[in-house]
C-alpha positions as a printed NumPy array, in Angstrom:
array([[ -0.056,  -0.135,  -0.021],
       [  1.4  ,   3.178,  -1.158],
       [  0.42 ,   6.547,   0.69 ],
       [  1.358,  10.006,  -0.776],
       [  1.586,  12.922,   1.398],
       [  0.012,  15.893,   0.107],
       [  1.933,  18.97 ,   0.561],
       [ -0.432,  22.205,   1.813],
       [ -0.169,  25.513,   0.49 ],
       [  1.796,  26.684,   3.336],
       [  4.442,  24.218,   2.677],
       [  4.537,  23.929,  -1.112],
       [  7.413,  26.296,  -1.12 ],
       [  9.705,  25.319,   1.772],
       [ 10.535,  27.633,   4.333],
       [ 13.807,  29.282,   4.249],
       [ 17.096,  27.933,   5.863],
       [ 17.423,  29.459,   9.59 ],
       [ 20.4  ,  31.542,   8.554],
       [ 18.532,  33.051,   5.407],
       [ 15.054,  33.573,   7.309],
       [ 17.318,  35.591,  10.197],
       [ 19.096,  37.747,   7.371],
       [ 15.693,  38.813,   6.185],
       [ 13.908,  39.234,   9.342],
       [ 17.002,  41.44 ,  10.414],
       [ 16.578,  43.2  ,   7.414],
       [ 12.917,  43.873,   7.671],
       [ 13.531,  45.339,  11.199],
       [ 16.113,  47.439,   9.4  ],
       [ 13.502,  49.191,   7.273],
       [ 10.327,  48.982,   9.15 ],
       [  8.999,  49.832,  12.585],
       [  5.65 ,  49.43 ,  14.032],
       [  2.912,  51.815,  15.079],
       [  2.976,  50.989,  18.779],
       [  6.914,  51.209,  19.052],
       [  6.998,  54.453,  17.158],
       [  4.13 ,  55.719,  19.661],
       [  6.042,  54.443,  22.532],
       [  9.336,  56.12 ,  21.592],
       [  7.437,  59.479,  21.08 ],
       [  5.879,  59.19 ,  24.437],
       [  9.064,  58.755,  26.525],
       [ 10.376,  61.759,  28.121],
       [ 13.603,  61.662,  25.997],
       [ 14.432,  62.42 ,  22.492],
       [ 13.229,  59.378,  20.506],
       [ 16.296,  59.826,  18.101],
       [ 14.305,  60.04 ,  14.897],
       [ 11.668,  62.259,  13.234],
       [  8.253,  61.103,  11.743],
       [  7.346,  62.043,   8.448],
       [  3.629,  62.176,   7.041],
       [  3.888,  61.586,   3.388],
       [  0.216,  62.523,   2.36 ],
       [ -1.358,  65.498,   1.071],
       [ -2.481,  68.648,   2.547],
       [ -6.03 ,  67.342,   2.827],
       [ -5.233,  64.015,   4.104],
       [ -2.743,  65.966,   6.845],
       [ -5.352,  68.364,   7.89 ],
       [ -7.71 ,  65.224,   8.624],
       [ -5.43 ,  63.624,  11.002],
       [ -1.748,  63.419,  11.688],
       [  0.842,  61.883,  14.264],
       [  1.492,  64.579,  16.775],
       [  4.88 ,  66.117,  16.044],
       [  5.284,  64.717,  12.429],
       [  6.617,  66.701,   9.906],
       [  4.429,  67.109,   6.813],
       [  6.353,  66.31 ,   3.819],
       [  4.288,  65.078,   0.93 ],
       [  6.243,  62.227,  -1.183],
       [  6.234,  64.607,  -4.319],
       [  7.811,  67.251,  -2.54 ],
       [ 10.511,  65.094,  -1.195],
       [ 13.272,  65.901,  -3.282],
       [ 12.769,  70.005,  -3.057],
       [ 11.994,  70.357,   0.56 ],
       [ 13.725,  67.602,   2.676],
       [ 16.9  ,  69.386,   2.961],
       [ 14.849,  72.422,   4.373],
       [ 12.822,  70.385,   6.7  ],
       [ 14.844,  67.385,   7.608],
       [ 18.468,  67.129,   9.576],
       [ 20.179,  64.32 ,   7.783],
       [ 21.93 ,  63.277,  10.954],
       [ 18.583,  62.236,  12.229],
       [ 16.76 ,  59.   ,  11.063],
       [ 13.468,  59.515,   9.462],
       [ 10.438,  57.262,   9.855],
       [  7.617,  57.835,   7.081],
       [  4.14 ,  56.96 ,   7.217],
       [  0.989,  57.419,   4.771],
       [ -2.599,  56.208,   4.853],
       [ -2.061,  52.569,   5.865],
       [ -1.049,  48.955,   4.587],
       [ -2.895,  49.46 ,   1.37 ],
       [ -0.807,  52.568,   0.316],
       [  2.75 ,  52.794,  -0.751],
       [  3.161,  56.525,  -0.466],
       [  5.449,  55.999,   2.795],
       [  7.753,  53.391,   0.678],
       [  8.152,  55.876,  -2.103],
       [  8.857,  58.733,   0.408],
       [ 11.148,  56.468,   2.132],
       [ 12.922,  55.469,  -1.427],
       [ 13.218,  59.45 ,  -2.118],
       [ 14.808,  59.954,   1.213],
       [ 17.227,  57.147,   1.204],
       [ 18.137,  58.37 ,  -2.465],
       [ 19.132,  62.074,  -0.776],
       [ 21.381,  60.274,   1.685],
       [ 18.777,  59.994,   4.642],
       [ 18.595,  57.06 ,   7.06 ],
       [ 14.947,  56.07 ,   6.836],
       [ 12.165,  53.249,   8.205],
       [  8.677,  52.788,   7.02 ],
       [  6.252,  52.954,   9.841],
       [  4.022,  49.742,   9.212],
       [  0.351,  50.293,   9.191],
       [  0.453,  53.85 ,   8.692],
       [ -2.15 ,  56.35 ,   9.816],
       [ -4.743,  53.82 ,   9.787],
       [ -3.079,  51.958,  12.402],
       [ -2.037,  54.845,  14.447],
       [ -5.653,  55.635,  14.924],
       [ -7.036,  52.126,  15.236],
       [ -4.668,  51.125,  18.054],
       [ -5.878,  54.232,  20.202],
       [ -3.196,  56.92 ,  19.798],
       [ -3.841,  60.256,  19.722],
       [ -3.85 ,  62.364,  16.514],
       [ -4.17 ,  65.918,  15.621],
       [ -6.418,  67.233,  13.128],
       [ -7.143,  71.107,  11.813],
       [ -9.535,  71.296,  14.405],
       [ -7.124,  70.082,  17.264],
       [ -6.158,  67.103,  19.15 ],
       [ -8.37 ,  63.661,  18.916],
       [ -8.416,  60.074,  20.289],
       [-10.731,  57.067,  19.588],
       [-10.802,  53.792,  21.481],
       [ -8.45 ,  51.045,  20.323],
       [ -9.594,  48.587,  18.078],
       [ -9.601,  45.154,  19.749],
       [ -8.542,  43.628,  16.412],
       [ -5.507,  45.765,  15.937],
       [ -4.658,  46.444,  19.894],
       [ -5.003,  44.698,  23.475],
       [ -8.03 ,  45.95 ,  24.902],
       [ -6.739,  45.937,  28.768],
       [ -2.869,  45.87 ,  28.576],
       [ -0.288,  48.656,  27.752],
       [  1.018,  46.638,  24.954],
       [  0.603,  43.334,  23.013],
       [  3.998,  41.597,  24.638],
       [  5.381,  41.17 ,  20.666]])
């Protein structure tokens, strides 16, 4: 009797070797920061060591943005980055959310200009969904955390 093992779609392409996986995930962390880590660093009583850049339009900025962020739309990075940013300070870019690559394009433009840069995963959408305060053209706002994106009764997710 012969049995055949059917490989599921998860393992159809085998996992990378541990060394290759470690290199990939280390690189990912060099390129990305998550919303809660950015919020935690900004909330500390010390200089976070980076500046946050909102790469969206003025209308989007007015609708809501991370407190303390610099407004630098992606299309204006080449002409305004040097005036708005210190090249010696790492930059964390964000746009609307996971469905938008504006922060990726802004990060690329900044890197090409010689800035150290990371992209904030989740963008403004997850900033709001995780319950962090934000600013609008009318003032400060804050919404309750979405239980699908942030722990309900804990300071952090323990990641």
